[in-house]
XYZ file of N, CA and C in Angstrom:
405
model
N 32.730 15.456 -43.384
C 31.716 15.276 -42.373
C 30.913 14.014 -42.703
N 30.609 13.237 -41.680
C 29.856 11.998 -41.876
C 28.361 12.248 -41.689
N 27.595 11.420 -42.333
C 26.149 11.419 -42.137
C 25.778 10.142 -41.405
N 24.717 10.202 -40.629
C 24.244 8.989 -39.985
C 22.725 8.997 -39.934
N 22.139 7.823 -40.036
C 20.675 7.742 -39.977
C 20.183 8.027 -38.560
N 18.956 8.471 -38.460
C 18.321 8.713 -37.160
C 16.926 8.103 -37.172
N 16.423 7.832 -35.999
C 15.052 7.345 -35.888
C 14.095 8.514 -36.118
N 13.135 8.306 -37.007
C 12.083 9.285 -37.219
C 10.839 8.825 -36.470
N 9.886 9.722 -36.316
C 8.670 9.381 -35.584
C 7.974 8.167 -36.186
N 7.983 8.052 -37.498
C 7.340 6.888 -38.128
C 8.048 5.594 -37.730
N 9.380 5.640 -37.573
C 10.135 4.466 -37.119
C 9.754 4.112 -35.683
N 9.695 5.131 -34.849
C 9.356 4.927 -33.437
C 7.972 4.306 -33.311
N 7.022 4.826 -34.087
C 5.661 4.277 -34.037
C 5.619 2.826 -34.526
N 6.387 2.512 -35.556
C 6.428 1.141 -36.068
C 7.043 0.189 -35.045
N 8.127 0.623 -34.414
C 8.765 -0.193 -33.376
C 7.784 -0.425 -32.231
N 7.137 0.638 -31.782
C 6.203 0.541 -30.655
C 5.031 -0.385 -30.984
N 4.487 -0.262 -32.182
C 3.346 -1.096 -32.565
C 3.725 -2.575 -32.619
N 4.895 -2.871 -33.179
C 5.332 -4.269 -33.269
C 5.660 -4.841 -31.891
N 6.276 -4.020 -31.045
C 6.585 -4.478 -29.683
C 5.289 -4.728 -28.909
N 4.342 -3.829 -29.054
C 3.050 -4.008 -28.389
C 2.366 -5.281 -28.890
N 2.391 -5.510 -30.197
C 1.766 -6.707 -30.763
C 2.401 -7.978 -30.202
N 3.723 -7.973 -30.075
C 4.424 -9.146 -29.511
C 4.010 -9.366 -28.061
N 3.909 -8.302 -27.308
C 3.506 -8.423 -25.901
C 2.066 -8.920 -25.789
N 1.176 -8.340 -26.564
C -0.238 -8.734 -26.496
C -0.453 -10.168 -26.967
N 0.288 -10.581 -28.003
C 0.191 -11.951 -28.516
C 0.482 -12.968 -27.415
N 1.376 -12.585 -26.507
C 1.785 -13.484 -25.421
C 1.109 -13.169 -24.086
N 0.177 -12.225 -24.110
C -0.520 -11.800 -22.882
C 0.446 -11.302 -21.817
N 1.419 -10.500 -22.248
C 2.409 -9.939 -21.333
C 2.122 -8.463 -21.091
N 1.950 -8.105 -19.842
C 1.717 -6.713 -19.453
C 3.075 -6.058 -19.193
N 3.487 -5.180 -20.099
C 4.811 -4.577 -20.012
C 4.754 -3.075 -20.292
N 5.870 -2.447 -20.024
C 6.103 -1.072 -20.461
C 7.177 -1.108 -21.526
N 6.962 -0.332 -22.586
C 7.878 -0.250 -23.722
C 8.423 1.165 -23.787
N 9.741 1.295 -23.809
C 10.383 2.605 -23.925
C 11.298 2.606 -25.137
N 11.293 3.708 -25.860
C 12.179 3.874 -27.011
C 12.930 5.190 -26.816
N 14.251 5.122 -27.001
C 15.092 6.304 -26.821
C 15.919 6.555 -28.080
N 16.458 7.772 -28.195
C 17.365 8.079 -29.302
C 18.773 7.629 -28.939
N 19.747 7.942 -29.785
C 21.112 7.461 -29.566
C 21.783 8.060 -28.338
N 21.234 9.130 -27.806
C 21.770 9.726 -26.577
C 21.021 9.279 -25.339
N 20.077 8.360 -25.514
C 19.316 7.840 -24.381
C 18.119 8.688 -23.999
N 17.759 9.670 -24.835
C 16.631 10.551 -24.533
C 15.326 9.896 -24.950
N 14.363 9.941 -24.062
C 13.094 9.248 -24.263
C 12.307 9.820 -25.439
N 11.918 8.924 -26.354
C 11.086 9.284 -27.497
C 9.673 8.720 -27.361
N 9.546 7.597 -26.637
C 8.259 6.898 -26.544
C 8.210 6.125 -25.233
N 7.075 6.194 -24.560
C 6.841 5.382 -23.372
C 5.405 4.910 -23.412
N 5.224 3.598 -23.309
C 3.894 3.003 -23.394
C 3.770 1.924 -22.332
N 2.871 2.144 -21.392
C 2.621 1.160 -20.340
C 1.310 0.453 -20.649
N 1.420 -0.832 -20.965
C 0.230 -1.603 -21.304
C -0.615 -1.856 -20.060
N -1.895 -2.101 -20.272
C -2.800 -2.393 -19.165
C -2.254 -3.538 -18.330
N -2.252 -3.339 -17.036
C -1.795 -4.371 -16.111
C -0.311 -4.353 -15.810
N 0.455 -3.540 -16.514
C 1.904 -3.480 -16.244
C 2.144 -2.797 -14.907
N 3.076 -3.325 -14.160
C 3.406 -2.770 -12.847
C 3.913 -1.334 -12.993
N 3.540 -0.448 -12.088
C 4.001 0.939 -12.170
C 5.520 1.079 -12.237
N 6.246 0.226 -11.530
C 7.713 0.339 -11.528
C 8.302 0.071 -12.912
N 7.576 -0.676 -13.748
C 8.088 -0.967 -15.094
C 8.233 0.306 -15.930
N 7.482 1.346 -15.582
C 7.591 2.627 -16.293
C 8.892 3.351 -15.959
N 9.578 2.918 -14.923
C 10.902 3.447 -14.584
C 12.000 2.544 -15.124
N 11.766 1.244 -15.080
C 12.798 0.286 -15.469
C 12.992 0.240 -16.987
N 11.907 0.250 -17.766
C 12.027 0.160 -19.226
C 12.868 1.300 -19.810
N 12.623 2.568 -19.445
C 13.472 3.632 -19.991
C 14.929 3.516 -19.541
N 15.151 3.012 -18.331
C 16.527 2.843 -17.848
C 17.258 1.786 -18.669
N 16.570 0.693 -18.997
C 17.178 -0.344 -19.840
C 17.499 0.213 -21.229
N 16.563 0.966 -21.804
C 16.787 1.549 -23.127
C 17.952 2.532 -23.096
N 18.008 3.365 -22.079
C 19.085 4.349 -21.916
C 20.441 3.653 -21.866
N 20.535 2.601 -21.080
C 21.779 1.843 -20.952
C 22.191 1.226 -22.283
N 21.228 0.640 -23.001
C 21.537 0.009 -24.291
C 21.991 1.047 -25.319
N 21.373 2.215 -25.304
C 21.745 3.255 -26.271
C 23.143 3.802 -25.988
N 23.416 4.126 -24.746
C 24.717 4.704 -24.415
C 25.844 3.690 -24.528
N 25.544 2.430 -24.203
C 26.562 1.388 -24.264
C 26.718 0.770 -25.637
N 25.749 1.046 -26.513
C 25.788 0.489 -27.871
C 25.774 -1.033 -27.867
N 25.162 -1.618 -26.835
C 25.049 -3.078 -26.729
C 23.848 -3.392 -25.840
N 23.435 -4.638 -25.899
C 22.286 -5.033 -25.080
C 22.603 -4.856 -23.593
N 21.616 -4.445 -22.840
C 21.805 -4.240 -21.404
C 22.146 -5.547 -20.696
N 21.818 -6.676 -21.298
C 22.155 -7.983 -20.720
C 23.658 -8.136 -20.519
N 24.451 -7.505 -21.367
C 25.912 -7.581 -21.235
C 26.329 -7.107 -19.849
N 25.727 -6.026 -19.392
C 26.086 -5.475 -18.083
C 25.578 -6.353 -16.945
N 24.388 -6.905 -17.119
C 23.863 -7.830 -16.117
C 24.806 -9.028 -15.973
N 25.273 -9.546 -17.109
C 26.186 -10.686 -17.081
C 27.517 -10.337 -16.418
N 28.031 -9.141 -16.664
C 29.284 -8.698 -16.042
C 29.131 -8.671 -14.526
N 28.020 -8.115 -14.071
C 27.777 -8.013 -12.627
C 27.573 -9.401 -12.025
N 26.764 -10.233 -12.686
C 26.531 -11.590 -12.188
C 27.803 -12.431 -12.211
N 28.722 -12.055 -13.096
C 30.004 -12.748 -13.165
C 30.970 -12.356 -12.064
N 30.559 -11.432 -11.213
C 31.379 -11.082 -10.064
C 31.949 -9.672 -10.061
N 31.808 -8.964 -11.154
C 32.354 -7.602 -11.206
C 31.316 -6.611 -10.679
N 31.032 -6.720 -9.393
C 29.998 -5.890 -8.776
C 30.387 -4.416 -8.721
N 31.659 -4.111 -8.873
C 32.080 -2.704 -8.882
C 31.446 -1.954 -10.052
N 30.981 -2.685 -11.071
C 30.345 -2.035 -12.217
C 29.057 -1.334 -11.810
N 28.490 -1.729 -10.671
C 27.280 -1.075 -10.171
C 27.521 0.399 -9.854
N 28.772 0.792 -9.707
C 29.094 2.190 -9.398
C 29.277 3.050 -10.649
N 29.087 2.488 -11.839
C 29.213 3.274 -13.077
C 28.230 4.438 -13.019
N 28.686 5.635 -13.366
C 27.820 6.817 -13.226
C 26.671 6.839 -14.232
N 25.505 7.250 -13.747
C 24.314 7.491 -14.578
C 23.820 6.293 -15.373
N 24.167 5.092 -14.969
C 23.665 3.895 -15.643
C 22.842 3.111 -14.625
N 21.552 2.967 -14.924
C 20.659 2.306 -13.983
C 20.040 1.025 -14.522
N 19.921 0.917 -15.825
C 19.223 -0.222 -16.411
C 20.135 -1.378 -16.714
N 20.706 -1.955 -15.692
C 21.692 -3.022 -15.868
C 21.049 -4.404 -15.830
N 19.900 -4.512 -16.475
C 19.155 -5.757 -16.539
C 18.828 -6.073 -17.994
N 18.712 -7.344 -18.324
C 18.345 -7.724 -19.692
C 16.994 -7.123 -20.060
N 16.879 -6.716 -21.320
C 15.623 -6.138 -21.797
C 15.813 -4.820 -22.523
N 17.057 -4.327 -22.580
C 17.386 -3.144 -23.358
C 18.173 -3.570 -24.586
N 17.702 -3.178 -25.773
C 18.329 -3.609 -27.019
C 18.599 -2.390 -27.899
N 19.850 -2.204 -28.335
C 20.133 -1.051 -29.191
C 19.573 -1.242 -30.599
N 19.231 -0.139 -31.236
C 18.810 -0.137 -32.634
C 20.046 0.237 -33.439
N 20.599 -0.738 -34.159
C 21.850 -0.537 -34.885
C 21.619 -0.617 -36.396
N 22.301 0.273 -37.129
C 22.266 0.238 -38.599
C 23.639 0.621 -39.105
N 24.243 -0.259 -39.897
C 25.560 -0.010 -40.473
C 26.589 0.397 -39.418
N 26.534 -0.271 -38.271
C 27.488 -0.009 -37.206
C 27.204 1.227 -36.378
N 26.127 1.925 -36.680
C 25.748 3.130 -35.943
C 24.560 2.832 -35.042
N 24.603 3.379 -33.831
C 23.474 3.235 -32.915
C 22.486 4.373 -33.183
N 21.242 4.012 -33.454
C 20.192 5.001 -33.707
C 19.355 5.268 -32.470
N 19.459 4.390 -31.501
C 18.652 4.479 -30.291
C 18.560 3.104 -29.667
N 17.515 2.910 -28.869
C 17.340 1.616 -28.214
C 15.902 1.450 -27.763
N 15.550 0.190 -27.533
C 14.236 -0.163 -26.995
C 14.469 -0.860 -25.666
N 13.716 -0.452 -24.662
C 13.766 -1.097 -23.360
C 12.379 -1.577 -22.986
N 12.302 -2.773 -22.457
C 11.016 -3.350 -22.060
C 11.146 -3.895 -20.650
N 10.087 -3.727 -19.869
C 10.067 -4.258 -18.508
C 8.662 -4.737 -18.177
N 8.596 -5.853 -17.444
C 7.310 -6.324 -16.971
C 7.167 -7.828 -16.892
N 7.991 -8.546 -17.670
C 7.948 -10.009 -17.629
C 9.372 -10.505 -17.405
N 9.632 -11.780 -17.650
C 10.999 -12.289 -17.520
C 11.922 -11.491 -18.427
N 13.156 -11.322 -18.019
C 14.095 -10.512 -18.788
C 14.270 -11.005 -20.223
N 14.285 -12.323 -20.410
C 14.425 -12.842 -21.774
C 13.208 -12.482 -22.618
N 12.041 -12.451 -21.988
C 10.816 -12.075 -22.689
C 10.801 -10.577 -22.983
N 11.301 -9.777 -22.047
C 11.442 -8.334 -22.291
C 12.292 -8.111 -23.539
N 13.427 -8.806 -23.635
C 14.323 -8.667 -24.791
C 13.638 -9.150 -26.064
N 12.855 -10.202 -25.963
C 12.114 -10.729 -27.118
C 11.173 -9.658 -27.674
N 10.488 -8.965 -26.804
C 9.569 -7.900 -27.223
C 10.339 -6.761 -27.893
N 11.449 -6.352 -27.281
C 12.255 -5.270 -27.841
C 12.761 -5.627 -29.235
N 13.231 -6.852 -29.389
C 13.770 -7.287 -30.691
C 12.660 -7.381 -31.746
N 11.460 -7.780 -31.331
C 10.336 -7.826 -32.268
C 10.008 -6.415 -32.761
N 10.109 -5.453 -31.878
C 9.863 -4.065 -32.274
C 10.888 -3.582 -33.275
N 12.132 -3.838 -32.991
C 13.219 -3.395 -33.880
C 13.119 -4.062 -35.252
N 12.711 -5.324 -35.267
C 12.580 -6.051 -36.536
C 11.545 -5.401 -37.459
N 10.607 -4.662 -36.881
C 9.554 -4.029 -37.680
C 10.109 -2.969 -38.633
N 11.290 -2.442 -38.334
C 11.882 -1.455 -39.245
C 13.027 -2.066 -40.054
N 13.055 -3.388 -40.071
C 14.017 -4.104 -40.915
C 15.437 -4.152 -40.383
N 15.601 -3.974 -39.078
C 16.935 -4.034 -38.473
C 17.049 -5.160 -37.473
């Protein structure tokens, strides 16, 4: 039987705090979502001024990154590249850049999804959060 690491509450809080700090440093009003490896929501934080819809988009991006084991940008690029049939994939809604998986030793522990600013900036915030736990 194999063992695999999991995100603990202390990890989630560290990721959230670092992501929030990155957003605030840049004056970006965003929503930050953190999910486990099955895409289940562990944390949702909507910063002051973030659009209400971002509270739906951020968890969707995180869910997609966790289940796909890759950044949600990959799917956005596939669709923009002309494979629009990918939009029919079941139960996947966050097909926009800004969802980043939390990977350790080839295992997905979860993902961070951010929504509220440019997609590249959303991804920047997510990656800053993940870096807080040394990954």
